[in-house]
Coordinates of C-alpha atoms in Angstrom, one line a residue:
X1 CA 122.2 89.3 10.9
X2 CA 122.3 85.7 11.9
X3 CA 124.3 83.4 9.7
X4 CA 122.3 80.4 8.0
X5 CA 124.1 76.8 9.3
X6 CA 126.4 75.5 6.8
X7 CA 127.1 72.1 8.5
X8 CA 125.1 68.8 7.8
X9 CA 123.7 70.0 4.2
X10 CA 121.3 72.3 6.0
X11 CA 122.1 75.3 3.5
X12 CA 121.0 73.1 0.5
X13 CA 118.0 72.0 2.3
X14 CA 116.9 75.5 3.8
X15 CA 117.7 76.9 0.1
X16 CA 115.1 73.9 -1.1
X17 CA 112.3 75.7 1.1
X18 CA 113.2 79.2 0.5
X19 CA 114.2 79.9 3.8
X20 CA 117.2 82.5 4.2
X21 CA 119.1 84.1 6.8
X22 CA 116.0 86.6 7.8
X23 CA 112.4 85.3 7.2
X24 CA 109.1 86.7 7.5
X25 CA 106.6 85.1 10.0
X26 CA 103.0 85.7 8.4
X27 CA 101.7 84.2 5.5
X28 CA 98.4 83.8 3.8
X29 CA 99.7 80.8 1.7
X30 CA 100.2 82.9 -1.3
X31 CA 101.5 85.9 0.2
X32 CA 104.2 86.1 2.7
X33 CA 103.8 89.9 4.8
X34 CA 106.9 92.3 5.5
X35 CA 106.4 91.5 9.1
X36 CA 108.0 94.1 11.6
X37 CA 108.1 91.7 15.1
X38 CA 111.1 90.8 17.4
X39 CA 113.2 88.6 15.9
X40 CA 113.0 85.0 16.7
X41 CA 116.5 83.0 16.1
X42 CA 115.7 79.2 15.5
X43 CA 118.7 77.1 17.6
X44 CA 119.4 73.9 16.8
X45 CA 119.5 72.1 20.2
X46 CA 121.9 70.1 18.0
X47 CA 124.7 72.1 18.2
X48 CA 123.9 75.4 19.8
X49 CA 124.2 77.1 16.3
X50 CA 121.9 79.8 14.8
X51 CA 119.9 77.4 12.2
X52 CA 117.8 81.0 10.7
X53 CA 116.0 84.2 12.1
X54 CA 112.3 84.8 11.9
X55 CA 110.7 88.3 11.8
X56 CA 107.4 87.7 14.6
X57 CA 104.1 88.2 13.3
X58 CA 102.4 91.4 14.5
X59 CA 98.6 91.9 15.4
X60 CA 98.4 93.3 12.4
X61 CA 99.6 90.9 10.3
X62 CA 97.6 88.2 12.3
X63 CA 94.5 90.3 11.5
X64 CA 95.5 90.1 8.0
X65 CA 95.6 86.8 7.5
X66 CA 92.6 86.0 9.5
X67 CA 90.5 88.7 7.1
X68 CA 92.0 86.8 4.5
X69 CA 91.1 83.7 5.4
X70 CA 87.3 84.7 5.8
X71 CA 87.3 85.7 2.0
X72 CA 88.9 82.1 1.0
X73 CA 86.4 80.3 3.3
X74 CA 83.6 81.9 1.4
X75 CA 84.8 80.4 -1.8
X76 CA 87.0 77.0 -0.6
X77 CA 83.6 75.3 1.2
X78 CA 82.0 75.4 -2.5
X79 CA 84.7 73.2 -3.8
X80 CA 83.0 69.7 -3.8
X81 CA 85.2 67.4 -1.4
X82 CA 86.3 65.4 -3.6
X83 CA 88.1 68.0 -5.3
X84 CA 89.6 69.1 -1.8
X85 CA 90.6 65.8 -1.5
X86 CA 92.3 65.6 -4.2
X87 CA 94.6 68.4 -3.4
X88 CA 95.2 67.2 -0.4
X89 CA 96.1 64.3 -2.6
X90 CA 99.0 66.4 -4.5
X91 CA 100.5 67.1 -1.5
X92 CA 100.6 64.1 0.3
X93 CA 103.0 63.6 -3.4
X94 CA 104.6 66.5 -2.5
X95 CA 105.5 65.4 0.9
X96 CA 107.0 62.2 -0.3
X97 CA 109.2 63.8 -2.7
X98 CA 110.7 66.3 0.5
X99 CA 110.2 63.6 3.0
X100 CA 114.5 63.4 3.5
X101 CA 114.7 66.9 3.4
X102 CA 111.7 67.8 5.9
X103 CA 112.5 65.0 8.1
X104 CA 116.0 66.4 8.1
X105 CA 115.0 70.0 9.0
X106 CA 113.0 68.5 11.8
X107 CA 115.5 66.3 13.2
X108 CA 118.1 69.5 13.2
X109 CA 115.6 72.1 14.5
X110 CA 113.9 70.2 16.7
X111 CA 116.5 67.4 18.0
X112 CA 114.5 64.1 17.3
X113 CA 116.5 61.4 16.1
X114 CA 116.7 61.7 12.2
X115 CA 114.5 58.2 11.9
X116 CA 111.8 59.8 14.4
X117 CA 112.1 63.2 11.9
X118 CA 111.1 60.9 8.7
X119 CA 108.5 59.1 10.8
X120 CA 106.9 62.7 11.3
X121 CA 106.7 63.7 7.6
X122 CA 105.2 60.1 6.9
X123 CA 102.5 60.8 9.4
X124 CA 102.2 63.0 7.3
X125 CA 102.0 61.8 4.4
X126 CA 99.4 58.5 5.7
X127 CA 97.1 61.3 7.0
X128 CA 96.8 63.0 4.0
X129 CA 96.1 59.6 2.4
X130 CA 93.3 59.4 5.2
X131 CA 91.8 62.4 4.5
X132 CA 91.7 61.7 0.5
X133 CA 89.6 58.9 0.7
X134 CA 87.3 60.4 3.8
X135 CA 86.5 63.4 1.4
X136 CA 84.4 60.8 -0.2
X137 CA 82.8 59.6 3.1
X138 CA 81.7 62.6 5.2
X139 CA 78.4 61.0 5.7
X140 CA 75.6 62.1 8.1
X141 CA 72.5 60.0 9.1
X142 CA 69.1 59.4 7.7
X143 CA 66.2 58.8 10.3
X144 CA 62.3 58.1 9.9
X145 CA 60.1 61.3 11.0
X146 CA 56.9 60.7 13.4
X147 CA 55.3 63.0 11.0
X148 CA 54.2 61.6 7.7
X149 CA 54.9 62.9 4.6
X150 CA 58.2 64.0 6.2
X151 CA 61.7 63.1 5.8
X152 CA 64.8 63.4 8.4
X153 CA 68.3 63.8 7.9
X154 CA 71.5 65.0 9.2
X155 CA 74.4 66.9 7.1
X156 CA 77.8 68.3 8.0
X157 CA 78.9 71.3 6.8
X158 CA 82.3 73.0 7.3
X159 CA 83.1 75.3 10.1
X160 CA 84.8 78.3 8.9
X161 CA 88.4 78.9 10.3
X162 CA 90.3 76.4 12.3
X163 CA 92.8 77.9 14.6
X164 CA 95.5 75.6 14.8
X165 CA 98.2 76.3 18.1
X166 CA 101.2 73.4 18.0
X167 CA 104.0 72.7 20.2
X168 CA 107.7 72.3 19.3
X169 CA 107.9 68.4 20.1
X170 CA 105.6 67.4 16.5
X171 CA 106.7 70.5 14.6
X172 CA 105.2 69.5 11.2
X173 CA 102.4 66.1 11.7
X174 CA 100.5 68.1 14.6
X175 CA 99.4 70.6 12.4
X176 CA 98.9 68.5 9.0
X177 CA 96.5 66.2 11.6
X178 CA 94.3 69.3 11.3
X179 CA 94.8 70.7 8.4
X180 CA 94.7 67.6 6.1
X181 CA 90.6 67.0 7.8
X182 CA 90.3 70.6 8.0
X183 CA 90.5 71.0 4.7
X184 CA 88.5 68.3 3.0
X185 CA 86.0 69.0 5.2
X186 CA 85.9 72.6 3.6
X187 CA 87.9 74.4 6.3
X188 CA 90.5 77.3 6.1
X189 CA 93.3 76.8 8.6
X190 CA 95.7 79.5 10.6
X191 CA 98.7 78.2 12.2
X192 CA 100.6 79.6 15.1
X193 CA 103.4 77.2 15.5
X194 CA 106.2 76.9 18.5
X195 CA 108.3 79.6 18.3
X196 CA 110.8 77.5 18.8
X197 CA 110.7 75.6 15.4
X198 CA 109.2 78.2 13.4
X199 CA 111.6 76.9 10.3
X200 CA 109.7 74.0 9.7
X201 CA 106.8 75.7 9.9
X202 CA 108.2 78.0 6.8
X203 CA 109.2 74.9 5.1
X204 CA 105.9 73.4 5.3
X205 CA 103.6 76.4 4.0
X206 CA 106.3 76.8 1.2
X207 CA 105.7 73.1 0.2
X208 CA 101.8 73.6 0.5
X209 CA 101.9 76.8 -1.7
X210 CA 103.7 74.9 -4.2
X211 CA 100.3 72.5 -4.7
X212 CA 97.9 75.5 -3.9
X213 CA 99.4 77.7 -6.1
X214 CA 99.1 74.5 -9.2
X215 CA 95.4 73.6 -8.2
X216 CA 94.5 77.9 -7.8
X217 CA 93.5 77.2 -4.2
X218 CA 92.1 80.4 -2.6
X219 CA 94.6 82.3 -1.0
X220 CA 93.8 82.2 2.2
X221 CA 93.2 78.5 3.0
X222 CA 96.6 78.1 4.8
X223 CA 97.7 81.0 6.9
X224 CA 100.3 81.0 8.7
X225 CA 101.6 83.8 11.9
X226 CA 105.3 82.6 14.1
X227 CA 105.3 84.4 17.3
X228 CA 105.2 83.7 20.7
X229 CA 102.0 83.3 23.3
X230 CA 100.2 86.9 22.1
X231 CA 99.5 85.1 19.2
X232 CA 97.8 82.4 20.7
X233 CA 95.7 84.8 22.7
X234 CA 94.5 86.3 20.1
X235 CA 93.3 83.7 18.5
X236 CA 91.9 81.9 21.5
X237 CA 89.6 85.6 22.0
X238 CA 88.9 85.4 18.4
X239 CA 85.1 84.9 17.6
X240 CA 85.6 84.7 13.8
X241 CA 87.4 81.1 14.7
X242 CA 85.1 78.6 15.8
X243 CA 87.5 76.2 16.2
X244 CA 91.1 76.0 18.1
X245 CA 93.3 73.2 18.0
X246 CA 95.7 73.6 20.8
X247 CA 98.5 70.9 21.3
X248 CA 101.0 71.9 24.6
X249 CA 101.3 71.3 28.4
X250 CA 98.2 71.7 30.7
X251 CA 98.7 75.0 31.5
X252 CA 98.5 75.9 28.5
X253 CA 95.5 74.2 27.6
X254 CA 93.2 75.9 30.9
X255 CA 94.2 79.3 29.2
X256 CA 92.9 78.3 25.6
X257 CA 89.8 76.7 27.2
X258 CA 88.7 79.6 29.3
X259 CA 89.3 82.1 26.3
X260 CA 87.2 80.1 23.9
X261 CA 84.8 79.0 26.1
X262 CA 84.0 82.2 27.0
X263 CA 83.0 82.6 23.6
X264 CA 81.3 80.0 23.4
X265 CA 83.5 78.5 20.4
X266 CA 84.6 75.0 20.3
X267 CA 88.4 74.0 21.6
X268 CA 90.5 71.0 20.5
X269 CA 92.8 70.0 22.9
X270 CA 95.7 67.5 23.3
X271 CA 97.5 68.5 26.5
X272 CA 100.0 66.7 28.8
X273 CA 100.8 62.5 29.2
X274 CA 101.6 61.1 32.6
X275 CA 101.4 57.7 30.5
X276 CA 102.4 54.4 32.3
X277 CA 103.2 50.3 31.4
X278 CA 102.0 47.9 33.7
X279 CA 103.9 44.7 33.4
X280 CA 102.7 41.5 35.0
X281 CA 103.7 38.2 35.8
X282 CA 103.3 36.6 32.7
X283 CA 104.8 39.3 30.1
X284 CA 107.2 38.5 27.7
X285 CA 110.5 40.4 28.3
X286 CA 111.5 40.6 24.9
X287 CA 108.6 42.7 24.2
X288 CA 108.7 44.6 27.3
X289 CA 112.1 45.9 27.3
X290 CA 112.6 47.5 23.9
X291 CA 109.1 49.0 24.2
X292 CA 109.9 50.4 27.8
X293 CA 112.9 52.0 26.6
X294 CA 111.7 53.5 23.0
X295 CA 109.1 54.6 25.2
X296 CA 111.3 56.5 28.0
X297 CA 113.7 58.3 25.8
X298 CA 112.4 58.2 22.2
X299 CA 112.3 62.2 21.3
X300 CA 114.3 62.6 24.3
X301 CA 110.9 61.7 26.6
X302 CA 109.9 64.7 24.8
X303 CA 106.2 63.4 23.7
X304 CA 103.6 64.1 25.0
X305 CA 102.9 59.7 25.2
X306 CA 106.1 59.3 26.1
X307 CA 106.4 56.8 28.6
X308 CA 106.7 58.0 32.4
X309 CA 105.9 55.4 34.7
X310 CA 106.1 51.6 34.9
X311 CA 104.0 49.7 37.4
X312 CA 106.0 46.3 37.7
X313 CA 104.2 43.3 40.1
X314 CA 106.4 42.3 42.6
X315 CA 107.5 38.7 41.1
X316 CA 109.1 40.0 38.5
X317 CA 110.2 43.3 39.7
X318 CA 113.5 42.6 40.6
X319 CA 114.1 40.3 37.1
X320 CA 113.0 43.6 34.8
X321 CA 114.6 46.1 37.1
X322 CA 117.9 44.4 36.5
X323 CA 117.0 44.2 32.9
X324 CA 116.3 47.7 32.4
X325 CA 119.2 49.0 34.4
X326 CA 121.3 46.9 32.3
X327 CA 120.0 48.4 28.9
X328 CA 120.3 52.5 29.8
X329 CA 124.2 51.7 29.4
X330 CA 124.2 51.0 26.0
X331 CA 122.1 53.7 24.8
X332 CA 124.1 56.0 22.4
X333 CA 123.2 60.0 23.4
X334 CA 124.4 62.6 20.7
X335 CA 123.5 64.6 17.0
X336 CA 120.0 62.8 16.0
X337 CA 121.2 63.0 12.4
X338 CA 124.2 60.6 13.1
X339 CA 121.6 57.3 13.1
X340 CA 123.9 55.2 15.1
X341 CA 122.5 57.6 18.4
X342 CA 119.3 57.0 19.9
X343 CA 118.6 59.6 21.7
X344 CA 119.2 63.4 20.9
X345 CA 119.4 66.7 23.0
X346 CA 116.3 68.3 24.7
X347 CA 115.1 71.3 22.9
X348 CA 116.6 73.7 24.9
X349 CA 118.3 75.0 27.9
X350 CA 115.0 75.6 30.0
X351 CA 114.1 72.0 29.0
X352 CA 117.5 70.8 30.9
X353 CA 117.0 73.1 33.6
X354 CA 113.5 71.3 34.0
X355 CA 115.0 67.7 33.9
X356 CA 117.7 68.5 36.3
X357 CA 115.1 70.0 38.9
X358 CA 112.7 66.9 38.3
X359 CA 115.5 64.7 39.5
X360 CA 116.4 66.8 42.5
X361 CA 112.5 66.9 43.6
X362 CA 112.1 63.4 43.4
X363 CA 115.3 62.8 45.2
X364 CA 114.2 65.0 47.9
X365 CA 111.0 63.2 48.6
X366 CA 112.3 59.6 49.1
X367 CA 113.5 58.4 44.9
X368 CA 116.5 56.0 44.9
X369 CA 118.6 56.8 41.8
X370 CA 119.0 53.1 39.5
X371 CA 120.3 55.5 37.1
X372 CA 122.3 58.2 37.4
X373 CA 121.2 61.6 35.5
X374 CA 123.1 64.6 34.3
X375 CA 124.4 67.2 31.1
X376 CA 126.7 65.4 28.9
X377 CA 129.9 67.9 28.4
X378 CA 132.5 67.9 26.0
X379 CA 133.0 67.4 22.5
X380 CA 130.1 67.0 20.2
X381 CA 127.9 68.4 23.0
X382 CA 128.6 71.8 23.2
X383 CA 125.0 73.1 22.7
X384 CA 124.8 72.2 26.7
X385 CA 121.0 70.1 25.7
X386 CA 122.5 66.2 26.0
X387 CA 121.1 65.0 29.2
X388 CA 121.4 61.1 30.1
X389 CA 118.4 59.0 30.6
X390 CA 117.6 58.5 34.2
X391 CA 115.6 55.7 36.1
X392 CA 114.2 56.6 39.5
X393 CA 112.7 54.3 42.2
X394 CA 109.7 56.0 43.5
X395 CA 106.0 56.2 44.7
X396 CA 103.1 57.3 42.4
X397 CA 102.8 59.4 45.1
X398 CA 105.5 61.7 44.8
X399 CA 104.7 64.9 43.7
X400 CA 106.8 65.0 40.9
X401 CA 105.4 61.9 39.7
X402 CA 102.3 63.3 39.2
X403 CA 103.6 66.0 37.6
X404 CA 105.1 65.3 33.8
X405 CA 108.4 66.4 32.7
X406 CA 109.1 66.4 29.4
X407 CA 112.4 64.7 29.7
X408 CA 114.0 61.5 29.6
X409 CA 112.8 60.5 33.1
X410 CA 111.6 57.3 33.9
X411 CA 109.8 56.0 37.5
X412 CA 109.5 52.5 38.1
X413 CA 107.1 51.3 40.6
X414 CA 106.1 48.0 42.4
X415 CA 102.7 46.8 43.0
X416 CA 101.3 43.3 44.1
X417 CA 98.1 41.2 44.0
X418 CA 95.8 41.9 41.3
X419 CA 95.7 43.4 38.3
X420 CA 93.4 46.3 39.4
X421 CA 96.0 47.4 41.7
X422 CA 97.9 47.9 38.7
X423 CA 95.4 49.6 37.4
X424 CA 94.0 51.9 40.1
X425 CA 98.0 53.0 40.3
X426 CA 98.2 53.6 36.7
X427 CA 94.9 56.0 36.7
X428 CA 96.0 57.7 39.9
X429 CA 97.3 60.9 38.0
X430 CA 95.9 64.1 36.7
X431 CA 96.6 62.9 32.8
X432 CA 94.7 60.2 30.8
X433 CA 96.5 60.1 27.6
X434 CA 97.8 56.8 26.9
X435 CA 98.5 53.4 28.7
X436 CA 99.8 50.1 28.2
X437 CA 99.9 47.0 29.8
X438 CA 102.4 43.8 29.2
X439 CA 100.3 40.4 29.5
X440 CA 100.3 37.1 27.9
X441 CA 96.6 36.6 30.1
X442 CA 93.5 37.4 28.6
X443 CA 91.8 37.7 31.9
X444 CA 94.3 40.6 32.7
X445 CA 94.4 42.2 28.8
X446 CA 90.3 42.5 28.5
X447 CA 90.5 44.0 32.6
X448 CA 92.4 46.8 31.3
X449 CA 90.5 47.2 28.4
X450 CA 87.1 47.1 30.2
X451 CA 84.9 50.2 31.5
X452 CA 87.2 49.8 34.7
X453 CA 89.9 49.5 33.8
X454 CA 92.5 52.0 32.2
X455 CA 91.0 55.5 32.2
X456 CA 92.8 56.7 29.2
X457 CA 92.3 58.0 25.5
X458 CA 94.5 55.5 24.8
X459 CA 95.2 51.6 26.1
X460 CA 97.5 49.4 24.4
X461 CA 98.0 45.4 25.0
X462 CA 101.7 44.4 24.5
X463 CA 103.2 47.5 23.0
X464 CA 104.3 50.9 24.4
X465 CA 103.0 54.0 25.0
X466 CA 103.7 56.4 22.1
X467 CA 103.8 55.5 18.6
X468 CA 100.2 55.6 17.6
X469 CA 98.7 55.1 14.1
X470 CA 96.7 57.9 12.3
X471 CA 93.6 55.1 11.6
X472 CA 92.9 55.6 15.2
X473 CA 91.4 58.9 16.9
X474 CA 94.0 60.2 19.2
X475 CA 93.5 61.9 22.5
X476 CA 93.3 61.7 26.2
X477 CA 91.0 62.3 29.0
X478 CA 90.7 64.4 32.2
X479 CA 94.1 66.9 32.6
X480 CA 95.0 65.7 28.7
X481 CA 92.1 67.8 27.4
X482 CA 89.4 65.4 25.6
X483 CA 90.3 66.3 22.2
X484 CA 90.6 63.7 19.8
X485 CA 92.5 63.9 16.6
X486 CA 93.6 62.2 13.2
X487 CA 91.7 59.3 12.5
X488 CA 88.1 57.2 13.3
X489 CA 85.1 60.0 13.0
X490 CA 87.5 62.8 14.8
X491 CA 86.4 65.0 11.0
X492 CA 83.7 65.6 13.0
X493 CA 84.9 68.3 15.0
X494 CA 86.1 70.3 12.1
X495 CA 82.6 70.5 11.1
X496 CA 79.0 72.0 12.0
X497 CA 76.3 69.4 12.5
X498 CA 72.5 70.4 11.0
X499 CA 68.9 68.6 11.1
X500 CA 67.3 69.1 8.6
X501 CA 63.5 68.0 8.1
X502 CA 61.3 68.2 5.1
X503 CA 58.0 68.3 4.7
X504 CA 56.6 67.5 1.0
X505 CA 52.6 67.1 1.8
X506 CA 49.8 69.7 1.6
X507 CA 49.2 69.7 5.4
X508 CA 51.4 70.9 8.4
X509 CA 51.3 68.3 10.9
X510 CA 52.9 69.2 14.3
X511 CA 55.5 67.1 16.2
X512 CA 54.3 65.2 19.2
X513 CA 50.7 65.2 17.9
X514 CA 50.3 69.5 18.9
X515 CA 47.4 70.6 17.4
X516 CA 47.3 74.4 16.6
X517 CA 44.6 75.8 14.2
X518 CA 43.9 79.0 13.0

């Protein structure tokens, strides 16, 4: 039986979530399932130590929880949705009152710095507070009908079950994204989350059953199953879900697509970054260097808008270069929870084994090295997951460029002349997630902005890649998947869409003037 950490606090906090040594992996939000699965052991890329264990969900428990949350469904999309939103409300409370705990828990099973584990849980928290006051605004349209004596209008109406499928990187805000709009839209929600931070995932039902339970939510209305990719094919062949929300590499994403396509069901998908900063002649360096850097190793380059490339113009190439170079030195690599580090371990093994072949493949096709790359050893990194932050010279090109790694990688580039050159660089990869550019011109800031200019979900002016607000729908394009999530009108998606046109005369008039008489 694996033995629950001690270190850190961690046995006081997994004790405030219920979690012990063994857990089971299938839940229907008020039930938790005897779950017979191989055991998943959650390691802490911290140290290398067992955190806790996980019993995997079977098929039958997934079938379970799905039947279960078709009978909440039925009752849940009655509740008005302002009184969804006002449990949502409770646990956006919730959340603030286990926001050191959770972001704790995070930072230990996933390796984020601590500060990026609290900024998780108060993503959060803002889009719960998001969905609260949309449960009052899910407005359709109104529209005048050719016909008279007739009236138009649109309505939304919930879905049914949203499959949610997250990855390991944004163990807990990935999945409240959906869940929080899933639910005040009228949806039920069943989560498969990485296997390889199912703990948070237990802490996270066990603080939403706490609210459920208070407010009698059906049971149902958050399920939960921890396993590996079976789950996810299950649910991506399942016609009783009309929606899946998939968040992972692009691989990953194809497979989910073609399932539920095939279906005809509707797929969410936020898929792999590539994301790049062009900096021009006239950007400020004291904005461009801290946002370069938080950018290339926050989460250990482990997000998905982490930033990969930066396009520098050739009169100021060399300046930044140096600048850069200059700054990798004093970045502090060790535990996240010790807040004097910046950068914490990979998640695992396979993640180093990734990095380490990244820098030998762009080595091999023509990358000069600015700074050196490699597994930190010793003391205080024994888990064998503390890599150091490398810079590479290279060509958008390179294979490997075009490829991402989720890693603390970084590929600066040159280009000259224009702008658009920057540009047509930039949008030269398979991804379209999110972009920025570094300019004190207003020619150049509104070129990147325009129809023809950056060709991602995202483009930023004078700030980085990753760090984006809930307000604002989040999503790429082409490889990334097209999904859009969290704020703006993304609700949308979680919901059905309906015409509906009345007549209230004593006549039946036909649209475009077809007569038909009997």
């Amino acid at each position: 039986m694996a033995e629950v950490m001690t270190d850190l606090g961690m046995k006081e906090i997994l004790s405030q979530f219920g979690i012990e040594e063994v857990n089971n992996g299938a839940s229907t939000g008020g039930h938790w399932f005897n779950t017979r699965g191989e055991k998943i052991d959650s390691v802490s890329p911290v140290d290398g130590n067992v955190i806790a264990s996980v019993k995997s969900a079977t098929e039958v428990d997934y079938e379970a929880v799905v039947l279960k949350a078709g009978e909440a469904f039925k009752e849940w999309r009655k509740w008005t949705a302002p009184a969804r939103g006002e449990v949502v409300r409770q646990l956006a409370t919730k959340l603030r009152e286990y926001k050191e705990p959770l972001g704790k828990l995070v930072s230990y099973e996933m390796g984020k710095s601590y500060q990026e584990g609290l900024g998780e849980v108060q993503e959060m928290i803002d889009i719960c507070d998001f969905a609260v006051g949309l449960s009052r605004q899910l407005h359709g349209l109104t529209m005048h009908s050719e016909r008279p004596g007739h009236r138009m209008y649109e309505q939304y109406h919930p879905r049914g079950i949203v499959g949610i499928i997250s990855a390991f990187n944004f163990p807990v805000a990935v999945w409240n994204w959906n869940t929080a709009l899933a639910w005040v839209c009228g949806d039920v929600c069943v989560w498969k989350p990485s296997e390889k931070a199912p703990l948070t995932a237990l802490a996270c039902q066990q603080i939403t059953k706490e609210v459920f339970d208070a407010n009698r939510v059906p049971e149902g209305v958050s399920g939960l199953v921890i396993g590996g990719a079976d789950l996810g094919i299950l649910m991506s062949n399942d016609a009783r879900i009309p929606l899946v929300s998939a968040t992972g590499s692009t691989r990953m994403g194809k497979a989910v697509s073609a399932a539920v396509g095939a279906r005809l069901g509707t797929s969410l998908l936020e898929l792999g970054g590539n994301n790049a900063i062009i900096i021009t002649p006239t950007a400020d360096l004291k904005i461009v260097l801290p946002g370069a850097v938080f950018g290339a190793v926050g989460t250990g380059g482990q997000r998905c808008t982490s930033t990969r490339r930066l396009i520098i113009h050739e009169d100021v190439y060399d300046t930044f270069v140096s600048a850069i170079v200059n700054a990798y030195p004093q970045l502090k690599v060790g535990n996240p929870l010790d807040e004097n580090n910046h950068v914490g371990p990979l998640i695992d093994k396979d993640a180093v084994e990734m990095y380490l072949s990244a820098l030998e493949r762009a080595k091999a096709e023509g990358g000069n090295i600015l700074v050196e790359g490699g597994v930190y050893e010793g003391e205080g990194y024994e888990s064998g997951c503390y890599v150091k932050p490398a810079i590479v010279e290279a060509e958008n090109t390179y294979d490997i460029v075009q490829h991402e790694t989720f890693a603390p990688i970084l590929y600066i580039m040159k280009y000259s002349g224009s702008v658009e050159n920057a540009i047509a660089i930039q949008n030269n990869v398979p991804q379209g997630l999110s972009s920025a550019i570094m300019t004190n011109s207003l020619k150049e800031s509104e070129a990147f902005l325009a129809c023809t200019g950056s060709d991602c979900g995202i483009a930023n002016v004078n700030i980085g890649t990753s760090g984006a607000e809930i307000g604002g729908a989040f999503g790429g394009e082409k490889e990334t998947g097209g999904g859009r999530e969290s704020g703006s009108d993304a609700w949308k998606v979680y919901m059905r869409r309906q015409t509906n046109t009345i007549n209230y005369t004593d006549s039946l008039p036909l649209a475009q003037g077809i007569k038909f008489e009997l």
